[in-house]
Structure formats: structure tokens, C-alpha cells
Coordinates of C-alpha atoms and ligand atoms in Angstrom, one line a residue:
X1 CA -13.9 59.4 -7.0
X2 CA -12.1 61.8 -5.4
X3 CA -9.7 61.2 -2.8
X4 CA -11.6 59.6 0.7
X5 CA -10.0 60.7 3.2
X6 CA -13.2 63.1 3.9
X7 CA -12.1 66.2 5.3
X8 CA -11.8 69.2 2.5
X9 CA -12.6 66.8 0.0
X10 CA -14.8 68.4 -2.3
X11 CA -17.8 66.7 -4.4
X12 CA -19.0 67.9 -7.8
X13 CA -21.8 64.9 -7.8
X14 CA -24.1 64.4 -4.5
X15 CA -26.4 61.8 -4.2
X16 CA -28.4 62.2 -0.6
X17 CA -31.1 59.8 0.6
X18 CA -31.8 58.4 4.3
X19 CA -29.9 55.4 4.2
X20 CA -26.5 54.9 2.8
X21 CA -26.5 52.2 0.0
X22 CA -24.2 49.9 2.0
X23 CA -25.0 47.1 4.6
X24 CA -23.1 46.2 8.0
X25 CA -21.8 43.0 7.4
X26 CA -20.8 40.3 10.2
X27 CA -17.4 39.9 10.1
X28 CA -16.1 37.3 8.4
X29 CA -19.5 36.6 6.8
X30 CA -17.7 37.3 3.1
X31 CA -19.5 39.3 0.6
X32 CA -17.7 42.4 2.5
X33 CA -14.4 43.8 1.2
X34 CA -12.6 43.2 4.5
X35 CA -14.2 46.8 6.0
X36 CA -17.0 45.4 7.5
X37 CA -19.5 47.1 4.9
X38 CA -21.3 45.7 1.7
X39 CA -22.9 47.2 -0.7
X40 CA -27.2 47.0 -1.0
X41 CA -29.6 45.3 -3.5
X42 CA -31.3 47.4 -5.7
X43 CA -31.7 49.2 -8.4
X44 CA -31.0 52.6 -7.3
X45 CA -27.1 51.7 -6.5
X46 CA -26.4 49.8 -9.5
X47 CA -27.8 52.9 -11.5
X48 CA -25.6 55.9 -9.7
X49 CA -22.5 53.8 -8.2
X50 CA -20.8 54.2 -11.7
X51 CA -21.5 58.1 -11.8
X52 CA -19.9 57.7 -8.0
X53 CA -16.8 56.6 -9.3
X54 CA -16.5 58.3 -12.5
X55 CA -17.2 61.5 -11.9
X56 CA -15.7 63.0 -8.0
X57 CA -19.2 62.1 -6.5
X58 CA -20.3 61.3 -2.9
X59 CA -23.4 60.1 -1.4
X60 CA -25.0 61.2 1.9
X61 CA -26.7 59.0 4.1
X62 CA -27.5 57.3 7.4
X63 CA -25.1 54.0 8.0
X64 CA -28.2 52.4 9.6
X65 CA -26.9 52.1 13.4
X66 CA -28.1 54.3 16.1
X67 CA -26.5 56.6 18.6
X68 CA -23.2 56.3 16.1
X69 CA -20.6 58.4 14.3
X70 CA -18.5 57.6 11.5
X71 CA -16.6 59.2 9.6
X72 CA -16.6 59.7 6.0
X73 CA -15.1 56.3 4.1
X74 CA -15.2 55.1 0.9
X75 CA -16.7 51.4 0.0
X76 CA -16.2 50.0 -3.7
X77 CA -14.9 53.0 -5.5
X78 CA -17.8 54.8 -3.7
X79 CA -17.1 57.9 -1.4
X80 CA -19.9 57.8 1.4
X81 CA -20.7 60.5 4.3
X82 CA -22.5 59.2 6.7
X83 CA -25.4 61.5 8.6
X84 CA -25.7 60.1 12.3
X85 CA -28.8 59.7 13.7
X86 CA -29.8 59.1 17.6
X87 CA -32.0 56.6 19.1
X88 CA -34.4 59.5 19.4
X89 CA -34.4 60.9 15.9
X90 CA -34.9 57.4 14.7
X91 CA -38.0 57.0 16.4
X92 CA -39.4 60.7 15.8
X93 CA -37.8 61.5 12.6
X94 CA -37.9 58.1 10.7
X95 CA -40.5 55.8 12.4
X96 CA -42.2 58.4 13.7
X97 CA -42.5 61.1 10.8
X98 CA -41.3 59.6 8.2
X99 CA -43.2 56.2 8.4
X100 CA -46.2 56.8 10.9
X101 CA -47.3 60.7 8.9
X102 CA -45.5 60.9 5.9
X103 CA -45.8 57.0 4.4
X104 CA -49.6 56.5 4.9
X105 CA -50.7 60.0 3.8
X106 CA -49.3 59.7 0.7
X107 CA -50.7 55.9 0.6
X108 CA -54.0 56.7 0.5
X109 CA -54.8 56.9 4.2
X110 CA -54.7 53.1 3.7
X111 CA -53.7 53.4 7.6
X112 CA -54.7 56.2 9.4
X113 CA -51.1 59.3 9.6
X114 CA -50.4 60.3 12.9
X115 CA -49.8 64.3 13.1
X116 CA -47.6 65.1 16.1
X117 CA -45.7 68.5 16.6
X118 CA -42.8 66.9 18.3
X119 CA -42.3 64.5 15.1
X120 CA -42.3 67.5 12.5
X121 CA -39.8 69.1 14.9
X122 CA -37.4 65.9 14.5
X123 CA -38.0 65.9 10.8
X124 CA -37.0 69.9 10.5
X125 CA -33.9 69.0 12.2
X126 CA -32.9 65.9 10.7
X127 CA -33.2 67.4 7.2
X128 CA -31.2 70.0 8.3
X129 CA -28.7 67.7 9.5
X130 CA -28.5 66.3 6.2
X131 CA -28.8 69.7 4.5
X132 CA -25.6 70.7 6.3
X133 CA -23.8 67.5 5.1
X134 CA -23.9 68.2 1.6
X135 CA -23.5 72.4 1.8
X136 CA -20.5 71.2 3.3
X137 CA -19.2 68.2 1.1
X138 CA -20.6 70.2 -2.4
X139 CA -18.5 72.1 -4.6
X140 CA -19.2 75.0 -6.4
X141 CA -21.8 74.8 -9.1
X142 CA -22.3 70.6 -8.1
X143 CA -25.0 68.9 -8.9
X144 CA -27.4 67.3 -5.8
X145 CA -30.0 64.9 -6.0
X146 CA -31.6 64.4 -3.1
X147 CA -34.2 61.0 -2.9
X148 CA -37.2 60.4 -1.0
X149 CA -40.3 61.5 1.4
X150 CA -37.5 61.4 4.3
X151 CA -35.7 64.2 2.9
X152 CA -38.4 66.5 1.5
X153 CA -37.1 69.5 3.3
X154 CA -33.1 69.1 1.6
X155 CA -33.8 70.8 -1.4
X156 CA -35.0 74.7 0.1
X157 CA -32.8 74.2 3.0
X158 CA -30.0 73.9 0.9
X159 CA -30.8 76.6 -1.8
X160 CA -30.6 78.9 1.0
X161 CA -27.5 78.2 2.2
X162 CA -26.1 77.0 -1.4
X163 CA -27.8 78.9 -4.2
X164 CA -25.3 77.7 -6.8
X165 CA -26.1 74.2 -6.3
X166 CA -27.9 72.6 -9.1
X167 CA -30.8 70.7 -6.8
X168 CA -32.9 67.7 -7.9
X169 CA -35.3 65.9 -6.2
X170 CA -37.0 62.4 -6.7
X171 CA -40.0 61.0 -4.8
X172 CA -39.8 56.7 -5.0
X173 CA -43.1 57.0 -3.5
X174 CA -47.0 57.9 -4.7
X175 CA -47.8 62.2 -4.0
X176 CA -51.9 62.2 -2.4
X177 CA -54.2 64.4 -4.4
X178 CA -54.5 67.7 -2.8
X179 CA -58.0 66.2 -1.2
X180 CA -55.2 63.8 1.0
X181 CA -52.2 65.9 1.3
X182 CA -54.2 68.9 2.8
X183 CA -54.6 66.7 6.1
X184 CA -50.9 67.2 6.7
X185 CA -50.5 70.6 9.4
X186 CA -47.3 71.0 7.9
X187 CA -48.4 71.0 3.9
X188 CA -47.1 74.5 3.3
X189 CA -43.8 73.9 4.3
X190 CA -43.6 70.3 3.0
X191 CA -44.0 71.9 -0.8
X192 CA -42.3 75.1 0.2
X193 CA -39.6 72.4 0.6
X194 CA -40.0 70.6 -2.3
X195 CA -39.6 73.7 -4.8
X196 CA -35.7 74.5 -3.5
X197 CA -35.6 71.9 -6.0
X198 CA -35.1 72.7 -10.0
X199 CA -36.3 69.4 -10.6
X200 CA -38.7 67.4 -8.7
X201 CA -39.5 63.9 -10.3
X202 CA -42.5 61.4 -9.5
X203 CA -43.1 58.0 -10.5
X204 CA -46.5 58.7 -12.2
X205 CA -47.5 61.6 -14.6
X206 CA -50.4 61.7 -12.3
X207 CA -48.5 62.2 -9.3
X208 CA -46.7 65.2 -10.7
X209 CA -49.7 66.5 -11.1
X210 CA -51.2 66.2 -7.4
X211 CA -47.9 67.6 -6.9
X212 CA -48.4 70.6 -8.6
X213 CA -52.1 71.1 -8.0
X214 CA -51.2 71.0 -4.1
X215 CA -48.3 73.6 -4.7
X216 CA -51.1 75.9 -6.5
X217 CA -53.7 75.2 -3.8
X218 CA -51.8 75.7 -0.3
X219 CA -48.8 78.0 -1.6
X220 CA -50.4 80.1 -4.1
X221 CA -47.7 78.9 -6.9
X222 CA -48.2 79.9 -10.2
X223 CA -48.2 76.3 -12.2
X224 CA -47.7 76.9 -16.0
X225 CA -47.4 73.7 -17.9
X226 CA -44.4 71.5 -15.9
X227 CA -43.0 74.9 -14.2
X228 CA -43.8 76.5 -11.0
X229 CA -42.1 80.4 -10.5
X230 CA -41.0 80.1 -7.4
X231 CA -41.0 83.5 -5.5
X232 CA -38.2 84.5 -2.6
X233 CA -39.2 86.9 0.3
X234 CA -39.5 90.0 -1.8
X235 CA -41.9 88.6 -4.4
X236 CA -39.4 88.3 -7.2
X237 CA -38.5 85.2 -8.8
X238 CA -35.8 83.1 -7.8
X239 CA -36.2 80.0 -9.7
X240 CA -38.4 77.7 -11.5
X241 CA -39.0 74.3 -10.3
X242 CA -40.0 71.8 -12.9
X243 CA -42.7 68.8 -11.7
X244 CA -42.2 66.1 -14.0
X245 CA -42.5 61.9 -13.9
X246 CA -39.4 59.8 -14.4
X247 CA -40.9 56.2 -14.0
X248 CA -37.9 54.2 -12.2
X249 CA -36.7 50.8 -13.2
X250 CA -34.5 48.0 -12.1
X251 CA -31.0 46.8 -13.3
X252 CA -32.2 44.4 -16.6
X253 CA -28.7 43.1 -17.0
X254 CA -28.1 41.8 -14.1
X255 CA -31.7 39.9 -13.5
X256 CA -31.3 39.0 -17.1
X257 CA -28.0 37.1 -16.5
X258 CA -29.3 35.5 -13.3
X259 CA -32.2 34.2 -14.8
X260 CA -29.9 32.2 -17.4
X261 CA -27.3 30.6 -14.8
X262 CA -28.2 27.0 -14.9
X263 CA -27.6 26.8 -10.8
X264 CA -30.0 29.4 -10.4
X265 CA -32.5 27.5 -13.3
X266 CA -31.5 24.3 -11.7
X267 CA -32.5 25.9 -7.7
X268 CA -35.9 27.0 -9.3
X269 CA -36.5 23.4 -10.2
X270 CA -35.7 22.1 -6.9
X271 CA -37.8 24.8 -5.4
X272 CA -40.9 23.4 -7.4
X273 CA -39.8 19.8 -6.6
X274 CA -39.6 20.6 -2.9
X275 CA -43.1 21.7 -3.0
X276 CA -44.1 18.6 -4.4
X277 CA -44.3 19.9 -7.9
X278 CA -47.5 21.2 -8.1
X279 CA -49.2 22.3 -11.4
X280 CA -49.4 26.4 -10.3
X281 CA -47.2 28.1 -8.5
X282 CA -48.5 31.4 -7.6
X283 CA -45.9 33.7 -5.8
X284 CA -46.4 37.4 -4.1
X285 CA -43.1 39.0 -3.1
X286 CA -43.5 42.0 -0.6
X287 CA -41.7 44.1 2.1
X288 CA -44.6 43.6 5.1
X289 CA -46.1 46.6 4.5
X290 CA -50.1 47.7 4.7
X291 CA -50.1 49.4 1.1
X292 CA -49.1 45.7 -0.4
X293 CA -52.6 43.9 -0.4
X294 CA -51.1 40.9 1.1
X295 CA -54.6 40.4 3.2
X296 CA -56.8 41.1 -0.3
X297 CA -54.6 38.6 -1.8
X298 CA -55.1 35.7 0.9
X299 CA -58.5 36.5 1.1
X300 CA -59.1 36.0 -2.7
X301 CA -56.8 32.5 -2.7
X302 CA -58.7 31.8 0.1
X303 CA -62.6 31.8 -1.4
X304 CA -60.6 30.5 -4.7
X305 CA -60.3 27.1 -2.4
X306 CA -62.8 27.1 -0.4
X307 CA -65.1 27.2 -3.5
X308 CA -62.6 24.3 -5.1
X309 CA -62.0 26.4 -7.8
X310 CA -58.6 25.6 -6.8
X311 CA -56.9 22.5 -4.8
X312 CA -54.0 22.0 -2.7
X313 CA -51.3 19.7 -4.0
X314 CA -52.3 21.9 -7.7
X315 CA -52.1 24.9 -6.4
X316 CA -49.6 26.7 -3.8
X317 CA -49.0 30.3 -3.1
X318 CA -45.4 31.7 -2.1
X319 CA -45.7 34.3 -0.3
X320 CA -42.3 35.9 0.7
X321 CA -42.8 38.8 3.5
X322 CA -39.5 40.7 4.2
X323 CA -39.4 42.1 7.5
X324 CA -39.8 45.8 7.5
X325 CA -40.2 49.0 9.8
X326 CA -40.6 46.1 13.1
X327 CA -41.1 48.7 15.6
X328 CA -43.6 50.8 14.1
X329 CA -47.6 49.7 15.6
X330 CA -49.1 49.3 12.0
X331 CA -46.5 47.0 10.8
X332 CA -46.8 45.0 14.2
X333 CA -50.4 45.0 13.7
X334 CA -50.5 43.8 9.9
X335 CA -47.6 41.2 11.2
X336 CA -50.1 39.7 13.4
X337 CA -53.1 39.5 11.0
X338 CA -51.0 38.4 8.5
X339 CA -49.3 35.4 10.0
X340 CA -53.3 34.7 12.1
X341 CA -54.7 34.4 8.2
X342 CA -51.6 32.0 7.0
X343 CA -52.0 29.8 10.3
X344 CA -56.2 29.9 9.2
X345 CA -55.9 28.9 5.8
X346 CA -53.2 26.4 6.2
X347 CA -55.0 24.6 9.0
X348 CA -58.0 24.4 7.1
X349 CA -56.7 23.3 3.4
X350 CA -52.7 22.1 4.5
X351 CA -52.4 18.2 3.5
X352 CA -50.0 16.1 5.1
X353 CA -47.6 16.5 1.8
X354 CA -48.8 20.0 0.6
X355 CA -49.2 23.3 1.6
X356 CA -51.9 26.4 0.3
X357 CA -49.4 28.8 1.5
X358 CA -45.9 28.5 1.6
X359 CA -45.1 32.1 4.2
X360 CA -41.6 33.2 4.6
X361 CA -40.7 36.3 6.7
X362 CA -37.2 36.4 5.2
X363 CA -35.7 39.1 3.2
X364 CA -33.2 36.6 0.5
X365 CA -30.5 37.9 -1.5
X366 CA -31.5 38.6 -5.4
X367 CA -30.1 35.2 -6.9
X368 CA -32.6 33.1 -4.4
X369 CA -35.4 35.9 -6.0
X370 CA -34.5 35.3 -9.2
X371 CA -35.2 31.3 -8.5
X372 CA -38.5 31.8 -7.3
X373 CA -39.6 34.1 -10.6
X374 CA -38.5 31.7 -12.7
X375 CA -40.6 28.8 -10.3
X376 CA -43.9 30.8 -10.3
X377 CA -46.5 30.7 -13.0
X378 CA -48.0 33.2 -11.2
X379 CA -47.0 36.5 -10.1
X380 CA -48.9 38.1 -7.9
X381 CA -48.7 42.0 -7.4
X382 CA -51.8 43.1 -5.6
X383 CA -50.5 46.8 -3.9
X384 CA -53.2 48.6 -2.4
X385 CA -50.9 51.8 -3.4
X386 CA -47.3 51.6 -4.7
X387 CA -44.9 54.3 -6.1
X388 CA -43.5 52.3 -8.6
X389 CA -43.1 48.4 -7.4
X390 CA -40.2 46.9 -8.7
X391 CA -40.8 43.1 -8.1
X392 CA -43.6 43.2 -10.7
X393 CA -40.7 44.5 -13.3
X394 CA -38.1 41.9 -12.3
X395 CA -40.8 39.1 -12.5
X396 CA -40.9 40.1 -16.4
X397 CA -37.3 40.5 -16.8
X398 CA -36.7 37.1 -15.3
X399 CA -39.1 35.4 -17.4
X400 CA -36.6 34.8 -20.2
X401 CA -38.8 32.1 -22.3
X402 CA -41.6 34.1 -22.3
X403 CA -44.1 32.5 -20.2
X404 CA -45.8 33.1 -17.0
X405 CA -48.5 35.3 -15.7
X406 CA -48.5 39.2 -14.0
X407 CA -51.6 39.9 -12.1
X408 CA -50.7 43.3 -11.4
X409 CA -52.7 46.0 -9.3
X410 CA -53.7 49.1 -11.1
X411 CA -52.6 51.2 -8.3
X412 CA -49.2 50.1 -8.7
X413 CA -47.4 52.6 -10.5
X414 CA -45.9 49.8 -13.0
X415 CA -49.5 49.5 -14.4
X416 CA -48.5 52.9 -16.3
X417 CA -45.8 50.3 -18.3
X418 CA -47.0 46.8 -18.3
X419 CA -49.8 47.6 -20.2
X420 CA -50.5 44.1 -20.8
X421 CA -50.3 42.7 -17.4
X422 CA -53.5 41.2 -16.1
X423 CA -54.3 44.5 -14.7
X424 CA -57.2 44.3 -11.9
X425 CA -58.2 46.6 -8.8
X426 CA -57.4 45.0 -5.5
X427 CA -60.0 46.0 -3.6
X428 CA -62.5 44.0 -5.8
X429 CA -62.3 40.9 -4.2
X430 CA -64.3 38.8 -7.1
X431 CA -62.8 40.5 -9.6
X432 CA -59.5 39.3 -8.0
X433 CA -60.3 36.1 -8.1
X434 CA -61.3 35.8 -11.6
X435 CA -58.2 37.5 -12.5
X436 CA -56.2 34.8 -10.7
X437 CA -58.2 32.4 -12.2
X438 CA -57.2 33.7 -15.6
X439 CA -53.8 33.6 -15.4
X440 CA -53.9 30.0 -13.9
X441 CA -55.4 29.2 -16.9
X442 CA -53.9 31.3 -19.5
X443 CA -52.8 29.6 -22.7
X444 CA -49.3 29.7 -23.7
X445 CA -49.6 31.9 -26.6
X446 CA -51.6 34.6 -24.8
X447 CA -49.0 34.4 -21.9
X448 CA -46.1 34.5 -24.5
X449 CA -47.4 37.3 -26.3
X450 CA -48.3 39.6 -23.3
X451 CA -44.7 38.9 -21.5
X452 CA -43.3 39.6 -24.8
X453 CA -44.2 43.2 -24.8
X454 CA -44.1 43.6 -21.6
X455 CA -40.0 42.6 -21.7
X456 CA -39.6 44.7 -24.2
X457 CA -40.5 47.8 -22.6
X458 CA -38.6 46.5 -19.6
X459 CA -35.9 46.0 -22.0
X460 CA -35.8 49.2 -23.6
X461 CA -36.4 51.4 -20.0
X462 CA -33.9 49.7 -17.2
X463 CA -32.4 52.1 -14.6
X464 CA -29.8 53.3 -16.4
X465 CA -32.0 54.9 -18.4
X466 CA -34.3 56.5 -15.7
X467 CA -31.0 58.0 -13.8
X468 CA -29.8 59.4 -17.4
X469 CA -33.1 61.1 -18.5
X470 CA -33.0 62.8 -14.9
X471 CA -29.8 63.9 -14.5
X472 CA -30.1 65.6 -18.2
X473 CA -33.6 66.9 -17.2
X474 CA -32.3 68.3 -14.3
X475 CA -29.1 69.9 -15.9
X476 CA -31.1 71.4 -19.2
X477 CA -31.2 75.3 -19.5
X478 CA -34.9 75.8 -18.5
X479 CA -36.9 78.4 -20.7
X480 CA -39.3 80.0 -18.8
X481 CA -42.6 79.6 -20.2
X482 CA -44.8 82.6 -19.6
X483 CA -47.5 81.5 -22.2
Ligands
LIG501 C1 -39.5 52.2 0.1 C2 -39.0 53.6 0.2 C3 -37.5 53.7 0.4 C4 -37.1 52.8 1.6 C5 -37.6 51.4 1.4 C6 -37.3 50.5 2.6 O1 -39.0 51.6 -1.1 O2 -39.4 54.4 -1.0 O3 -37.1 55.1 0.7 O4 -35.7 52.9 1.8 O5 -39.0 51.4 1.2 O6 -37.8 51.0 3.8 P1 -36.9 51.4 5.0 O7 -37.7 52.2 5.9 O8 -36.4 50.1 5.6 O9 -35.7 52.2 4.5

């Protein structure tokens, strides 16, 4: 990368999304590199940290803590720039906007979005703030891509100010139907926003296309094919935005070679002893979130052993809840309902040496994940809406010898790859439950043949992969077609 020291350094590769992919560490906790900072799980990292340090490439992000500046520092061959954010922009641009509007609009209204004027406010100038970050980090002609429903305003905001920049844009989350997104008082200026980009990607071919339907509807844009001609003050074409879907993935290697370490193979088989090694495991893996299904899927194990179509001592359900957006009401709220329906079921069906639900509100670090996919016969991904979900995807990775089970919610945008998932609608409580009941009884050949194919498109698509087809969408001469 290029040199860190921050000041005049100039990027030719910008990555830009809310938070910075680096952790606070404690001191002295290890894992750090003696600065204090480690780097994040995930996918999206492990995909663009080698473009970071290959190419003289930056990324632009919040460092997490409120009320604080720092400066520009570089963390594993990673230059970073962090965007500071007060206590008051976190509450009205990120819990507030962000995760109260923006997050259950474009989930379906599965909670009601709150619309308040001083929230779109903090979001206008919070995007600016980042805006202003990389128009003044960028080198001529660089390349930007800018990730995420926090940042929708980046893209115009910077072609104004930086019309050489090549822009891309990637939403990790679902976009409504034009039916949903017209509740939003801003909607104009949300797509207006989105079309500074040349490239904006989506999960789902479908939502590129509420994407583009919603551009046509509330901005007049004429759509042909993928392109949108996007029109400046005086009428005239300035550029064309391209809408297209670039279904993300997760790093293959990595879970892969996890899932074959015989300590992590050996913790999977102390995990099942420690439960008493019951015939079915059945494991969901979620942040706490409302979109999930978490309550659909208690509710269906639930009637599954109240009707003794399963038993405690065979049967126990995981369920590992990571702790996520804590000071936003509907998370509090789902929190409580949640943990009240764990406390119910387990009092009723809880022996003295066995549990129906094993609940964890721990977030664990990959190689404790990876043990707990390899101890589940079950997997059970039962999201209510979800851009892409990525747990479903390392389940399959991690399932090496080719058994175990994916019930796997429709409305998950995986459902687009794992075709042969047991693929089910969550709201459909019965139809839940038989679908659970089928993959606790699935034979071994239908399992092995269904997590065969589904590994290889795994396989075939990891991260890598997604960041490469973008990056050469985004930098590909566009002919205008005027058809
Ligand atoms: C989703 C979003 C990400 C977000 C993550 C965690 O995956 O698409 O943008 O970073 O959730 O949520 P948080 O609010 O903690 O960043």
C-alpha cells in the first residue's frame, strides 16, 4: 500500500463502508499486532484486504468508538481512514436512520420504519462526512466502492465533487419493491443517490430490479435493459448507472481448512458429548435481529415436541444469538421475547440431563463456528428476509463429508444458489415443521447428494470471485444501449 503516514497520501483503490474492518482489541488480549487493533471476521475483508495491499488502496470507515478522532493508520498491510462519528450521529445517523428507517423498510416492514426529519438530516451529513473522506484521500481517475444502506448517499455526493472517480456501489442488503420503498419521504433523493454510482450491485436479480423499477417510478429514469441515463441539471446525460446482481459469498478456503483441523473436528465432538450426545442436533446461527425468524423457528420446534414428534435427550436445538444493534427498541424488544420463549420451552420440556434449547447470546470467533457446523445435523436458516445470509453458505462449506441437512428460508437470498436446500417459507408454520421433520429424517444418500451440489457451487463461487466480477463490471467500457 502506499506509504501510511496519511496526510497527502494519495489512493488509487477506495473501499468505503460504515465500519472500518478492524476491531479494538484489549490490550494484551493477543490476536492484535501490538497497536491495539485486529482485524474483523468475514468475508468481505478477506476478499479486498489483498487488493489493499497490492494495489495503493485505502479503506474508509468508522473505528467503532464514539465522540473520537484518529488519525489515518495502517493495520496488516492495510491503510485505513477513519470517519469519526459523535454520540449524536450514532444515535441519529446509524441507530436511528440507518437501523430504525432504512433496515426494516427494506426488510419487508417486518418491523414497522420510523421516518423522522431530524434522522435524514444526520444521514445527509454523515454521508457527506464520508464523501469528503474519500474526495480527499482519492487520486485522480481511482476507483471507489462504496458498501451498504449506511452510505447510500456516497456515490452522487462524490460524483459532484469528483467526476473522474470511477464509483461503485454494493447493497449487502434486500432493495423493497417500489410498493415498500415509496413509504420512505426521502425516496427521491435515496435513488438520486444511488445513480452517482456507475455500478450499483444487489444480492438478488430481483432486487436489481425493484431497484430499477423504483428509479423509473419516483425519478422518472429512463431504465433500458441494466442501464439507467442518468440526467444532470440541464437535461443532458452525464452518465449511465448500471443495476446489476453480484450474489456475495464467503472465504471457502479458509472454512474449508477449519473444518479439517482435527482440534476443531475433535471440539465438535466434545460439543455433541457435552450435550449428552443426542441423536439430532439442530443448530440456527443468527445476529439477534427481527428479519431472522428466530420466533417462527422456536415456535415450529416447539409444536414439533409438544406433539412428540420430537423428544428431548434426541433432539436439541443450538441456537447461537449474537448480540446486535443493543440500544435500538426493536432489538430490545425481540431480546425480550426471545429469551421469554427459551425460558418457556425449556421449563416445560428441559430434563434434568438435557436441554430442548441450548441459547447463547455470544458472538464466537469462526473456529468455535466452524465446530458447531460440523456438530449439527441440522441447519437451520429460517430469515424472515435476508440480503444474502452467509451462515447458510459456510454450513455447506464446512460440511466436508457430505452429510447434514439445510433447511433454508426462501427469502434468504442464498435460496437463489442452494437450489437443493430444503427450501421452505417461514411464515408457514406446518410447513416448517414438516420441513424440519424431513431433514431429521433424511437418508444419507439424499443428504449426500443435495450437500454435494450445493458445495460445489459454493466451491466454484467464494468471495474472491464475487469482489473480481465486480470490480471488472464496474471498470468495463459501458456501451450505451439505446435499443
Ligand atoms: C448486516 C449489514 C452490515 C452490518 C452488519 C452488522 O450484515 O449488511 O452492513 O455491518 O449487518 O451490523 P452492525 O450494525 O453491527 O454494523
Amino acid at each position: 500500500a502506499a506509504n501510511s503516514s496519511g496526510i497527502g497520501t494519495k489512493y488509487d483503490f477506495m473501499v468505503v463502508s460504515n465500519r472500518l474492518p478492524v476491531d479494538r482489541c484489549p490490550s494484551g488480549g493477543g490476536g492484535d499486532d501490538g497497536d491495539g487493533w485486529r482485524r474483523s471476521p468475514g468475508g468481505l475483508v478477506t476478499a479486498l484486504a489483498p487488493m489493499m495491499t497490492k494495489t495503493d488502496g485505502a479503506w474508509v470507515g468508522w473505528h467503532g468508538a464514539p465522540d473520537e478522532t484518529v488519525e489515518p493508520f495502517s493495520h496488516g498491510g492495510m491503510d485505513l481512514v477513519p470517519v469519526q462519528l459523535s454520540t449524536e450521529d450514532i444515535e441519529l445517523y446509524y441507530e436511528g436512520f440507518s437501523n430504525a428507517t432504512l433496515w426494516p423498510l427494506y426488510h419487508d416492514v417486518i418491523a414497522p420504519p420510523e421516518f423522522h426529519r431530524t434522522w435524514w438530516d444526520a444521514y445527509r451529513r454523515v454521508n457527506r462526512r464520508f464523501a469528503d473522506a474519500v474526495a480527499s484521500h482519492a487520486d485522480r481517475n481511482a476507483t471507489v466502492w462504496v458498501q451498504d444502506y449506511q452510505l447510500q448517499l456516497v456515490p452522487r455526493m462524490l460524483r459532484e465533487v469528483r467526476p473522474d472517480l470511477r464509483i461503485g456501489f454494493f447493497n449487502h442488503i434486500p432493495f423493497p419493491p417500489p410498493e415498500i420503498f415509496a413509504q420512505l419521504p426521502w425516496r427521491q433523493a435515496i435513488i438520486d443517490g444511488l445513480l452517482g454510482a456507475d455500478l450499483v450491485g444487489f444480492q438478488r436479480a430481483s432486487d436489481a430490479g425493484n431497484f430499477m423499477r423504483s428509479a423509473r417510478r419516483f425519478l422518472g429514469a429512463s431504465v433500458k435493459q441494466q442501464q439507467v441515463h442518468v440526467k444532470g441539471g440541464d437535461g443532458q446525460i452525464t452518465h449511465i448507472a448500471r443495476a446489476q446482481s453480484f450474489p456475495i459469498s464467503i472465504d471457502v478456503r479458509h472454512i474449508t481448512e477449519l473444518a479439517s483441523k482435527p482440534e476443531i473436528i475433535e471440539r465438535a465432538r466434545q460439543i455433541r458429548q457435552d450435550l449428552g450426545n443426542p441423536k439430532t442436533i439442530l443448530l440456527g446461527v443468527d445476529r439477534l435481529d427481527y428479519t431472522k425468524g428466530i420466533r417462527h423457528r422456536l415456535k415450529a420446534y416447539e409444536e414439533l415436541l409438544n406433539e412428540g414428534k420430537l423428544t428431548v435427550g434426541d433432539a436439541t436445538l443450538i441456537q447461537v444469538a449474537s448480540p446486535s444493534r443493543e440500544r435500538v427498541e426493536q432489538y430490545r424488544l425481540l431480546r425480550e421475547e426471545v429469551e421469554g420463549t427459551v425460558g418457556h420451552i425449556n421449563g416445560t420440556y428441559d430434563t434434568i440431563e438435557s436441554t430442548a434449547v441450548r441459547y447463547l447470546h455470544h458472538s464466537y470467533p469462526v473456529e468455535e463456528m466452524v465446530a458447531l457446523y460440523l456438530a449439527a445435523d441440522v441447519m437451520l436458516v429460517t430469515a424472515l428476509r435476508d440480503g444474502m445470509n452467509l451462515v447458510a453458505k459456510e454450513y455447506v462449506t464446512a460440511r466436508t463429508q457430505n452429510d447434514g441437512a439445510l433447511v433454508l428460508s426462501e427469502f434468504a437470498g442464498a435460496a437463489d444458489q442452494l437450489k437443493q436446500a430444503l427450501l421452505m417459507n417461514p411464515h408457514d408454520i406446518d410447513g416448517l415443521k414438516d420441513t424440519i421433520m424431513r431433514a431429521v429424517n433424511m437418508s444419507p444418500r439424499d443428504a449426500a447428494r443435495r450437500m454435494r451440489a450445493m458445495r460445489k457451487q459454493i466451491l466454484e463461487h467464494d468471495v474472491d470471485h464475487w469482489s473480481a466480477d465486480f470490480l471488472q463490471a464496474l471498470n468495463e467500457k459501458v456501451i450505451r444501449d439505446d435499443s
